mmCIF file of C-alpha atoms in Angstrom:
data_model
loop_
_atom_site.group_PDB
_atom_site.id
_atom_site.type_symbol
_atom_site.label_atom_id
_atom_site.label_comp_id
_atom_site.label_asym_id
_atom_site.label_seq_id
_atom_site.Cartn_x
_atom_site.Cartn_y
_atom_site.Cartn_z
ATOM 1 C CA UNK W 392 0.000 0.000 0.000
ATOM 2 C CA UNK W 393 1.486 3.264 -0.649
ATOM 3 C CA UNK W 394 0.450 6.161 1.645
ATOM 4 C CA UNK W 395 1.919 10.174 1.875
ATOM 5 C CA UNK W 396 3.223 9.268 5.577
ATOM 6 C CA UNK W 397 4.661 7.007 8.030
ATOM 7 C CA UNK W 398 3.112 4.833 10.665
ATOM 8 C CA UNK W 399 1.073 2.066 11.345
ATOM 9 C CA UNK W 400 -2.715 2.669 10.260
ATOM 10 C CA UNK W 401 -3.858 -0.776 11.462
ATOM 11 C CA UNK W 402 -6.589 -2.454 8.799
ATOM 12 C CA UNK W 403 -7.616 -0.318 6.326
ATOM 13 C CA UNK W 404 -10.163 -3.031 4.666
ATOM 14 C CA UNK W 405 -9.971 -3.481 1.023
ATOM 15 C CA UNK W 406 -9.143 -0.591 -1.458
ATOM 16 C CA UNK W 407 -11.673 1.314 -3.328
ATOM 17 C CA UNK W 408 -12.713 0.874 -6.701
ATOM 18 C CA UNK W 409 -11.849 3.868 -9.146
ATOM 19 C CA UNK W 410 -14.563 4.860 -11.267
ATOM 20 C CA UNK W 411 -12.970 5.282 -14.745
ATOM 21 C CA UNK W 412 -15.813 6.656 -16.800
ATOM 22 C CA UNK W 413 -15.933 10.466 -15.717
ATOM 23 C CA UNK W 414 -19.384 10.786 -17.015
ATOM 24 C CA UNK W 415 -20.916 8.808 -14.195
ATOM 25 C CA UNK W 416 -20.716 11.798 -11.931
ATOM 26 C CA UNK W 417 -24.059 12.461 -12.749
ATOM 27 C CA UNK W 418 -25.742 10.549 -10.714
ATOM 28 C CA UNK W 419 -23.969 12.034 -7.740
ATOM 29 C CA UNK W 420 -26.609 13.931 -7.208
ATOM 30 C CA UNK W 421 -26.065 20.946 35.254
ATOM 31 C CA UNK W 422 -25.347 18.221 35.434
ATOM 32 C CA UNK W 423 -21.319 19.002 36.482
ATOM 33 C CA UNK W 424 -21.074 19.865 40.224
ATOM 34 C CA UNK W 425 -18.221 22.801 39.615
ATOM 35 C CA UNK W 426 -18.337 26.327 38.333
ATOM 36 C CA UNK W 427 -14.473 25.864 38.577
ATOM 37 C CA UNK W 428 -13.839 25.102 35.006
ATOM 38 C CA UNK W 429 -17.255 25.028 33.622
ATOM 39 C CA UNK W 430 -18.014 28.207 31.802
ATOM 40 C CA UNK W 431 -21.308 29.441 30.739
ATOM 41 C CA UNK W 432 -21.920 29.406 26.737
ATOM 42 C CA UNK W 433 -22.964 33.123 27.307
ATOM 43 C CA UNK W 434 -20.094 34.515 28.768
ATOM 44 C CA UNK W 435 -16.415 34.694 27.528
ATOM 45 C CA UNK W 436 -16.584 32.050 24.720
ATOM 46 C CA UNK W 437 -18.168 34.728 22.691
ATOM 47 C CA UNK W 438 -15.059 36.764 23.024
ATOM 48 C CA UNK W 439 -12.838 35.910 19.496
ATOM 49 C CA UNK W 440 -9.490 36.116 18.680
ATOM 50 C CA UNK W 441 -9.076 37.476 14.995
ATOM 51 C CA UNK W 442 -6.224 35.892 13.231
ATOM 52 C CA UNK W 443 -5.722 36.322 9.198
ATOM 53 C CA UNK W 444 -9.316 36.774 8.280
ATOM 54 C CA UNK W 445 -10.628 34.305 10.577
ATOM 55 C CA UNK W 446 -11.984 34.298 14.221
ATOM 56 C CA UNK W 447 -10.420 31.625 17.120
ATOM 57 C CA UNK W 448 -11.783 30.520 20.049
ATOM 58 C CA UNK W 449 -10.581 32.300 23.058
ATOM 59 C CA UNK W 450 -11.716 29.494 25.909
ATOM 60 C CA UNK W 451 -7.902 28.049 26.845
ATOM 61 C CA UNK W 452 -6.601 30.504 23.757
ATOM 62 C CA UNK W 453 -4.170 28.426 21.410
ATOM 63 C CA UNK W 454 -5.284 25.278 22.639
ATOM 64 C CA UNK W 455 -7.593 24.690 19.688
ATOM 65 C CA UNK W 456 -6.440 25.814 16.014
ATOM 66 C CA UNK W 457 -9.418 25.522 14.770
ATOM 67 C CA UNK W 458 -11.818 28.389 13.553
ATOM 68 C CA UNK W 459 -14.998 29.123 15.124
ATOM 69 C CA UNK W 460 -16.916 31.471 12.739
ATOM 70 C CA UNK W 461 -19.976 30.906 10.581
ATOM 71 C CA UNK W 462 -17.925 29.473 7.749
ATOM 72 C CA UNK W 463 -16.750 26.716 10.431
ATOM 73 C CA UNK W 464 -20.092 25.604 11.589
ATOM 74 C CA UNK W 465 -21.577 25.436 7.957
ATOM 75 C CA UNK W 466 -18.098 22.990 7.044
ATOM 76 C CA UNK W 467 -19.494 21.513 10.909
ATOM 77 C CA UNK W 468 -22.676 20.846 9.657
ATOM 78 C CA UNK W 469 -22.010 19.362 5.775
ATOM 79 C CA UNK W 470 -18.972 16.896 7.995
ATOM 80 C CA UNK W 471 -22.526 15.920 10.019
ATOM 81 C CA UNK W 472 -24.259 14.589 7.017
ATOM 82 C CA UNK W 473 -20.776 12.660 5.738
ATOM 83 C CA UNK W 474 -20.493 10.827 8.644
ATOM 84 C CA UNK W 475 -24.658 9.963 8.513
ATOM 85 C CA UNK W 476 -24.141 8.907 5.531
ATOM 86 C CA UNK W 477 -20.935 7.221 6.069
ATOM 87 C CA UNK W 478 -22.919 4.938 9.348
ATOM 88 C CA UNK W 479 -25.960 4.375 6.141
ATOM 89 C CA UNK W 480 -27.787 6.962 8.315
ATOM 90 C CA UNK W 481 -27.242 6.494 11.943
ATOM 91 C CA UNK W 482 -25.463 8.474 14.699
ATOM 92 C CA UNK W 483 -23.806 5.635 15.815
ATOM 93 C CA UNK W 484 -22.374 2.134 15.771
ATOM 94 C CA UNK W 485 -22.480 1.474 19.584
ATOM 95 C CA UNK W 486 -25.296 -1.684 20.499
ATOM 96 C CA UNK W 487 -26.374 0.972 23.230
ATOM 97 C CA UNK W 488 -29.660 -0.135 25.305
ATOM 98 C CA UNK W 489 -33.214 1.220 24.803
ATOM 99 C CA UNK W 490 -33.081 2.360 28.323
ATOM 100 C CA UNK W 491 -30.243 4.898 27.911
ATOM 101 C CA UNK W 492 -31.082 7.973 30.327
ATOM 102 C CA UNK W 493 -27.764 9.747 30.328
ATOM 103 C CA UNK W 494 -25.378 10.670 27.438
ATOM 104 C CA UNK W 495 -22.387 12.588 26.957
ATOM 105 C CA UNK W 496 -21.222 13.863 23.339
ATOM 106 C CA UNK W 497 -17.565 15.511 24.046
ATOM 107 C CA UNK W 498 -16.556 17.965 21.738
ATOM 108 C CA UNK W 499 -19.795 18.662 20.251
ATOM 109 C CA UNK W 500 -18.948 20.927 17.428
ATOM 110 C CA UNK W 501 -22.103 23.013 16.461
ATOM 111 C CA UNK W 502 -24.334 20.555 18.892
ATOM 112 C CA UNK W 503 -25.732 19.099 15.386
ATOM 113 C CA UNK W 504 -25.036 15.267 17.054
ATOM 114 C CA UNK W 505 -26.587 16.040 19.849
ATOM 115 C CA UNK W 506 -29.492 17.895 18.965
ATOM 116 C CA UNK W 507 -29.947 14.869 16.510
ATOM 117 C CA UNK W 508 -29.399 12.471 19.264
ATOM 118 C CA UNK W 509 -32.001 14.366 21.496
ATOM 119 C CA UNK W 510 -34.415 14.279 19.175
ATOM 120 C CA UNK W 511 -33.908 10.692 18.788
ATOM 121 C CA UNK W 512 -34.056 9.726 22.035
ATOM 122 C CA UNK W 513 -37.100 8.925 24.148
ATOM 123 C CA UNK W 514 -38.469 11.801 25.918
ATOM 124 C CA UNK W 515 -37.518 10.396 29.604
ATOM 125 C CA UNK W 516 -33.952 10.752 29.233
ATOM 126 C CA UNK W 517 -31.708 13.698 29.642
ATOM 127 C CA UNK W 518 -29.020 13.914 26.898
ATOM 128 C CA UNK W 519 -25.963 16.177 28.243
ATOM 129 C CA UNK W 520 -23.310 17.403 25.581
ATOM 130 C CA UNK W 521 -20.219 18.713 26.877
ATOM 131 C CA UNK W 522 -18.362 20.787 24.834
ATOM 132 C CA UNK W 523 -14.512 19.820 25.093
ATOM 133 C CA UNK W 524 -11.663 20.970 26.960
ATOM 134 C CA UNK W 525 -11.617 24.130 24.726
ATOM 135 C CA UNK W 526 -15.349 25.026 23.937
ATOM 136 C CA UNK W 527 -15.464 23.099 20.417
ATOM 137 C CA UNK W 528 -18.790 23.651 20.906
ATOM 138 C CA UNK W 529 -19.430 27.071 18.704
ATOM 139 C CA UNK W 530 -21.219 29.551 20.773
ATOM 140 C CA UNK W 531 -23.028 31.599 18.189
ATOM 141 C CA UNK W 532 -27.298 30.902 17.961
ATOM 142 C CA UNK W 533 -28.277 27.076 17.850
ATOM 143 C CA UNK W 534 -31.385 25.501 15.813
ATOM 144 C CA UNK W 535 -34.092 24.172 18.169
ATOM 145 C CA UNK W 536 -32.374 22.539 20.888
ATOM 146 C CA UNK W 537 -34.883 19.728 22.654
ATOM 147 C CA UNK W 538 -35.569 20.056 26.096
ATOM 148 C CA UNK W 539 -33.588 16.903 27.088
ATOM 149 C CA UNK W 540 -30.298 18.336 25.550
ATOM 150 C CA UNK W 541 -28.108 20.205 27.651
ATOM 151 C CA UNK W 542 -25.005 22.211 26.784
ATOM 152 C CA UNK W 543 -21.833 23.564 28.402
ATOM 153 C CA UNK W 544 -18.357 24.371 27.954
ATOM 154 C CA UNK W 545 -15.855 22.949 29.984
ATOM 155 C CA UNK W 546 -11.758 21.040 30.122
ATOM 156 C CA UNK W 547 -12.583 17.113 29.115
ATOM 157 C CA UNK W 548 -8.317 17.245 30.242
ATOM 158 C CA UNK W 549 -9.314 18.117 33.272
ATOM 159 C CA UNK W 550 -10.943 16.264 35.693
ATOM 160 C CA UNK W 551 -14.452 15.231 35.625
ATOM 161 C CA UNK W 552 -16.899 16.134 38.356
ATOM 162 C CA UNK W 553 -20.415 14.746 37.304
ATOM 163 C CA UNK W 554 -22.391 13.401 40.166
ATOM 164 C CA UNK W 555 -24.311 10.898 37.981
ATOM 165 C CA UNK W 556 -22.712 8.543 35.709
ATOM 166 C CA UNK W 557 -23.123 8.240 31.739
ATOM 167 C CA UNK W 558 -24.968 4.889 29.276
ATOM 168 C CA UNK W 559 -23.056 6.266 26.588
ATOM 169 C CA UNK W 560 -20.190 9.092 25.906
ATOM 170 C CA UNK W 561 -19.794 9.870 22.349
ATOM 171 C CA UNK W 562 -16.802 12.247 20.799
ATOM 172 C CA UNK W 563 -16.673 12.560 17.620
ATOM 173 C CA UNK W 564 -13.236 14.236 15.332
ATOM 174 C CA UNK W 565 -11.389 15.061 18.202
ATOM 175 C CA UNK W 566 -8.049 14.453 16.745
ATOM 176 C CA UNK W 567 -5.595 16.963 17.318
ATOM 177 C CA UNK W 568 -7.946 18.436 20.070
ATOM 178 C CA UNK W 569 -5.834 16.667 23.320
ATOM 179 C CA UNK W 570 -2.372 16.598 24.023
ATOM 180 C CA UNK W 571 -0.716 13.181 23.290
ATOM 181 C CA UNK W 572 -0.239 12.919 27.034
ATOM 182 C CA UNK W 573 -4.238 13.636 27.734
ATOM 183 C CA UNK W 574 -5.728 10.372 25.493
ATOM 184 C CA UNK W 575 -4.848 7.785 28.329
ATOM 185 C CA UNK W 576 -6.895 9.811 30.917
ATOM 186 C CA UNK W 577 -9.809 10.317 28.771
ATOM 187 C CA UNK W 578 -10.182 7.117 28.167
ATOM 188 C CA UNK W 579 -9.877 6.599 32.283
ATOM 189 C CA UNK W 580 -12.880 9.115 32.712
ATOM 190 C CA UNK W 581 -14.961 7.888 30.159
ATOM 191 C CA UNK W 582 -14.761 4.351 31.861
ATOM 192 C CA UNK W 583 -15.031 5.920 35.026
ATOM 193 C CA UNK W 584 -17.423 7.569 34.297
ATOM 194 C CA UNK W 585 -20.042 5.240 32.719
ATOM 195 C CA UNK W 586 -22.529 2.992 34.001
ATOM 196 C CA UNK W 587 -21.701 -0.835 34.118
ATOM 197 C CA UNK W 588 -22.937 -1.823 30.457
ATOM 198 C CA UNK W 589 -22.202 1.634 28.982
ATOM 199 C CA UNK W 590 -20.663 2.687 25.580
ATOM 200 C CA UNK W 591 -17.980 4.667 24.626
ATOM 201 C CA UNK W 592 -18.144 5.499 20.407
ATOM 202 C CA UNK W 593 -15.177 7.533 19.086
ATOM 203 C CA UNK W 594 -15.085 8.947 15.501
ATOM 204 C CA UNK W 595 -11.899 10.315 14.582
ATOM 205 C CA UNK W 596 -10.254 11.325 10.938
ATOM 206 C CA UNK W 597 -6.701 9.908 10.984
ATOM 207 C CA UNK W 598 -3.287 11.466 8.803
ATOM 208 C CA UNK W 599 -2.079 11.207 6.461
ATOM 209 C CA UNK W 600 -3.655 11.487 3.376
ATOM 210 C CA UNK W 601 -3.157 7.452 2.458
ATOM 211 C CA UNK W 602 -3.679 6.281 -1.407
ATOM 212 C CA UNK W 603 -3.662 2.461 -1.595
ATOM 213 C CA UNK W 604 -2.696 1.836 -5.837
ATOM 214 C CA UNK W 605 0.296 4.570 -5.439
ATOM 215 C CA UNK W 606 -1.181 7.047 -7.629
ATOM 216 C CA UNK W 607 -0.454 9.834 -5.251
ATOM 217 C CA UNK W 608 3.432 10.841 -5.432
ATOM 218 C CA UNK W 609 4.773 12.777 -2.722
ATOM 219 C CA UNK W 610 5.101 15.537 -5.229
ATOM 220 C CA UNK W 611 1.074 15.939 -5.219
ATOM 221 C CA UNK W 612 0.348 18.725 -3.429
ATOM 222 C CA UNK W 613 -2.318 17.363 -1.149
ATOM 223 C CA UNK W 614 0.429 14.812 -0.471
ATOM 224 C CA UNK W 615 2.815 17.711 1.100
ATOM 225 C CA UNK W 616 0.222 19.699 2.727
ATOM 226 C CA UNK W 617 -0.763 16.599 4.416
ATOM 227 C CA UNK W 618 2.808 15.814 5.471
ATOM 228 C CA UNK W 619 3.087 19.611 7.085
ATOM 229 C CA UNK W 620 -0.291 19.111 8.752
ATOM 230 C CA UNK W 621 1.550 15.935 10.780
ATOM 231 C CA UNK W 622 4.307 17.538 11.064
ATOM 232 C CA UNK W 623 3.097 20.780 12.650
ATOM 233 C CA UNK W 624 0.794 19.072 14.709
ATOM 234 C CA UNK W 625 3.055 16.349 16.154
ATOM 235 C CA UNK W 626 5.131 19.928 17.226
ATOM 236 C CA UNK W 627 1.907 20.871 18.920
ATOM 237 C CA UNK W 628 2.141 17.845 20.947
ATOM 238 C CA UNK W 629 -0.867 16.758 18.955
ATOM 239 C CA UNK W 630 -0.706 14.153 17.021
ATOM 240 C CA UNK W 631 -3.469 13.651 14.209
ATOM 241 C CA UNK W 632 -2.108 10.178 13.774
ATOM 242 C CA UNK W 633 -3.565 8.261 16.594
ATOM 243 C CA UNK W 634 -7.328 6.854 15.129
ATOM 244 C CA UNK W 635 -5.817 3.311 15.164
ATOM 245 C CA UNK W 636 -4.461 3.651 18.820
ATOM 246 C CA UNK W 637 -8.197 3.924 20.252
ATOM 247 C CA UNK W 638 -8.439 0.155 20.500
ATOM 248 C CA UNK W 639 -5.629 -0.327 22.347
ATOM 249 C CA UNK W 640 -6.219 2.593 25.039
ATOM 250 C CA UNK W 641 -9.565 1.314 25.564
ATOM 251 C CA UNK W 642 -8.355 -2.196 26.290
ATOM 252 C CA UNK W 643 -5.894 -0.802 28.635
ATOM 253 C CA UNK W 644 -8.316 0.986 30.570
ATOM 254 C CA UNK W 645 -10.575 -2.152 31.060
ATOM 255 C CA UNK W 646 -13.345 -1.919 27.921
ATOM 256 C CA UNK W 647 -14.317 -4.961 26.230
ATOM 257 C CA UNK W 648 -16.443 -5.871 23.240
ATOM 258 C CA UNK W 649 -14.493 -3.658 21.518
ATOM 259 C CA UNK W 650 -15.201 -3.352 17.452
ATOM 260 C CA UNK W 651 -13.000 -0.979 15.680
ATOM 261 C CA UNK W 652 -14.301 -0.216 11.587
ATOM 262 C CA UNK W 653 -12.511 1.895 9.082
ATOM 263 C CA UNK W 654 -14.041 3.810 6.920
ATOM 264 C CA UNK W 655 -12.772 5.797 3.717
ATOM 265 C CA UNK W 656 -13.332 9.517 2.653
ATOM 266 C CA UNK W 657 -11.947 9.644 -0.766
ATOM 267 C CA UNK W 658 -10.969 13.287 -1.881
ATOM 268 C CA UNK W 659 -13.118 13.492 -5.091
ATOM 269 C CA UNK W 660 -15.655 11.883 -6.869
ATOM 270 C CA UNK W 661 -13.151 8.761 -8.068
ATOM 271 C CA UNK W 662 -14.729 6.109 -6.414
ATOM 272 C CA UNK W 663 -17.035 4.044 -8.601
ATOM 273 C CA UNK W 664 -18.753 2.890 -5.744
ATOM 274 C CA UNK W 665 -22.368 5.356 -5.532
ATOM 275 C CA UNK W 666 -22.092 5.860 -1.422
ATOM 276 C CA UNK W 667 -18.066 6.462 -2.016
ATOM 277 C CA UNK W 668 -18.422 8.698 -5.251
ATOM 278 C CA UNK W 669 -21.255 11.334 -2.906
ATOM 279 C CA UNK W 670 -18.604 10.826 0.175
ATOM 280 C CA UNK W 671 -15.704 12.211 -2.166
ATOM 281 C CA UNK W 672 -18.044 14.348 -3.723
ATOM 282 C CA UNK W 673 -18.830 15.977 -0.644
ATOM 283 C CA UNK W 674 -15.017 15.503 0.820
ATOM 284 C CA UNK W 675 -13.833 17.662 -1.691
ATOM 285 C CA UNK W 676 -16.201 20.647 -0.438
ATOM 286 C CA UNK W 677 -15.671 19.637 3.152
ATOM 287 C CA UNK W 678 -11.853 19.929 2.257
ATOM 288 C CA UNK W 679 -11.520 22.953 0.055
ATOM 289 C CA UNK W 680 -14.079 24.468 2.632
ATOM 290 C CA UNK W 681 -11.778 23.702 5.413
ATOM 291 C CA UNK W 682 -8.752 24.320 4.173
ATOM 292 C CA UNK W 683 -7.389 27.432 5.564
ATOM 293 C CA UNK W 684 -9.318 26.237 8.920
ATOM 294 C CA UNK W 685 -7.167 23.075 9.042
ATOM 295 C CA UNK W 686 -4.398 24.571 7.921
ATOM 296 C CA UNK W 687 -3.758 28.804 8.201
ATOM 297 C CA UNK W 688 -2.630 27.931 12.366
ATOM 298 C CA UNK W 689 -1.063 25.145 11.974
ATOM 299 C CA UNK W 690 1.484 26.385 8.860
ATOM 300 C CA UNK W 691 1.806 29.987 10.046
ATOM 301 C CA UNK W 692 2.191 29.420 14.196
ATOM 302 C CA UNK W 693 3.932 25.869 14.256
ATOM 303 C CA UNK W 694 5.621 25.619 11.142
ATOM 304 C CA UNK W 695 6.548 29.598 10.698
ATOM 305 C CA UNK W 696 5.729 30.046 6.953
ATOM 306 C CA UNK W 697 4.217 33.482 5.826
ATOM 307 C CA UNK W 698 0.465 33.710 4.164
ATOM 308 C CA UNK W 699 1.840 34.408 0.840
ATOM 309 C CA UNK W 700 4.141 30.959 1.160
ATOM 310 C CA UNK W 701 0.661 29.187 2.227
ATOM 311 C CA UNK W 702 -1.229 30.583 -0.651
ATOM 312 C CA UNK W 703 0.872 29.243 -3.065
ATOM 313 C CA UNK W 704 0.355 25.479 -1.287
ATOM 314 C CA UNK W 705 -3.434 26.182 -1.325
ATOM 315 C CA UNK W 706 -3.305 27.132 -4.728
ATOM 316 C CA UNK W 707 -1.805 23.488 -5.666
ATOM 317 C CA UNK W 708 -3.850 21.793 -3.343
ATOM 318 C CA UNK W 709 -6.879 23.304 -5.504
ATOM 319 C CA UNK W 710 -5.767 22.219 -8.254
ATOM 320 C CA UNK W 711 -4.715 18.518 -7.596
ATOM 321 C CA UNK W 712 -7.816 17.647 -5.377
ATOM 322 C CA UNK W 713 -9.738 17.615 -8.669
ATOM 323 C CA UNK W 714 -7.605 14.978 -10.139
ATOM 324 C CA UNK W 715 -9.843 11.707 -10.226
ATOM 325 C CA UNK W 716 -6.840 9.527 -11.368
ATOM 326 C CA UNK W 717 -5.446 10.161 -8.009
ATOM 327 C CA UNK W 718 -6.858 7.941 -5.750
ATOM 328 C CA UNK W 719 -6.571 9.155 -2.417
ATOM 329 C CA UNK W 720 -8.553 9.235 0.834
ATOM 330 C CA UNK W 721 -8.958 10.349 4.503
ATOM 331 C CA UNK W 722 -9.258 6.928 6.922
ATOM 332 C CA UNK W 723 -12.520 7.521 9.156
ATOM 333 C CA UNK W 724 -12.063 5.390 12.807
ATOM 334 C CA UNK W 725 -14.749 4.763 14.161
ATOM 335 C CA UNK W 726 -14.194 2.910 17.510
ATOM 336 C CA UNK W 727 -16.681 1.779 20.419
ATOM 337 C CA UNK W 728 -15.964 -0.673 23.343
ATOM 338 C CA UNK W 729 -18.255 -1.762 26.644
ATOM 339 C CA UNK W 730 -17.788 -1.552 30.192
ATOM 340 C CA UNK W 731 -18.267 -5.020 31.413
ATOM 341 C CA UNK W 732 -21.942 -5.214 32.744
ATOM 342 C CA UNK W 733 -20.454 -6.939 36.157
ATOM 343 C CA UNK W 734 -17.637 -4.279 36.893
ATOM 344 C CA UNK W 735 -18.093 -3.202 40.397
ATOM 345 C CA UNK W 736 -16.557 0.464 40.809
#
């Protein structure tokens, strides 16, 4: 398999198909018990930091380099419907039970999960969403929110205070978002912090860029911005590179049952495959979309290159994303293990 990076990636599954007849494209149509750390949405979340044309979050500034603007939650939303579509339209993988009363989504994003997830489940429960350690939730105006969703903004590094335990935590693209050193304790408090027969479901994009037929050189330029996008975040201390250690760090921690599936985001429209082809199709929006959001923070604070030496990078990324003979594609972990029904805490 050739790939635009090194380290293990674990099983990929079988390669793609490439669609080789361009025309086909046509048919692509409170419940935490301390103020310490927990901040309310209204208060100084709101307050940006502008950096080249785009707005930051200022919660725990520089922790997370991604944007938090409008363009960010509509590329938010459309990365949503991908991963519906990439489950065949559920939320989740996890055999969760009918019963589940409590649920934690950490790093919501817009909230779009868990407003789904509210929606979804029975009126009884009470569906918390905690925004991660450095409010990934987006505090600008939500859609209808239902009554059994709950949202807040707090550290998921630091410790957790909840006086009630979880039936399922859910996190969902959170690579890049801890430290390296931070993944073994999250994985502690989501154990510790769910009932006996609970779920934990991770959804993660992993880097680099893989190809598995070797039609990506290193020369493409999606090839070497991926390469700088490891390389500037493993200088961050955090490493976008870690999907396929989420099996192991739940084992460690004491889950079992634990079913790891990898999906593929191809680039473009080259799959032949219908599902694949609309994935690429909308990958390519989701990417072009997001590139100066992955990327502007990353290149100009870590790496030290100047916006004019970035534009020129963007400019060939544009240009070779919309090669279909390259065959190229994001792996999509999605992860989910049990806490043993008889653990005694």
């Amino acid at each position: 398999m050739a790939s635009t990076g090194l380290g293990d990636h674990g099983d990929l599954g079988p390669a793609l198909e490439a669609d080789l007849d361009d025309s086909a494209d046509s048919a692509v149509g409170d419940l935490s018990d301390t103020e310490s750390t927990t901040t309310s949405i209204a208060s100084t979340v709101y307050n940006y930091r502008r950096e080249n044309g785009r707005t930051y979050h200022s919660y725990k500034d520089g922790s997370y380099i991604m944007p938090n603007d409008e363009k960010e939650k509509d590329r938010l939303d459309l990365q949503h419907q991908m991963s519906i579509l990439t489950l065949d339209n559920k939320l989740y993988l996890s055999p969760i039970s009918d019963n589940v009363q409590r649920v934690l989504d950490v790093g919501t994003g817009t909230g779009i999960w868990a407003i789904d997830f509210g929606i979804e489940l029975p009126a009884h429960g009470r569906f918390d969403s905690n925004a991660d350690f450095v409010s990934k939730l987006i505090p600008i105006p939500l859609p209808i929110v239902p009554k059994n969703c709950h949202f807040e903004v707090d550290d998921a590094t630091a410790e957790w205070t909840y006086s009630a335990k979880f039936d399922f935590i859910h996190s969902r693209m959170m690579v890049g978002s801890f430290p390296l050193t931070a993944w073994p304790k999250f994985f502690e408090q989501s154990f510790k912090f769910l009932n006996p027969g609970g779920y934990l479901e991770l959804h993660d994009m992993n880097f680099p860029v893989l190809c598995d037929d070797g039609s990506m050189t290193k020369e493409n330029s999606v090839s070497k911005w991926s390469d700088g996008m490891v390389s500037g975040m493993e200088r961050m201390g955090n490493p976008i590179t870690i999907g396929y250690k989420y099996k192991e760090w739940m084992k460690e921690v004491g889950f079992t049952d634990i079913t790891e599936v990898v999906y593929k985001w191809p680039i473009n429209a080259w799959p032949k495959a219908k599902k694949e082809k609309l994935l690429g199709t909308w990958e390519r929006v989701n990417f072009l979309e997001g590139m100066s959001a992955f990327s502007t923070a990353i290149y100009t604070r870590l790496l030290g290159w100047s916006v004019e030496e970035l534009e020129v990078l963007f400019a060939g990324v544009r240009s070779d994303i919309n090669n279909k003979k390259v065959h190229a594609y994001f792996p999509i972990y999605v992860v989910y293990g049990k806490k043993p029904d008889d653990y005694k805490d």
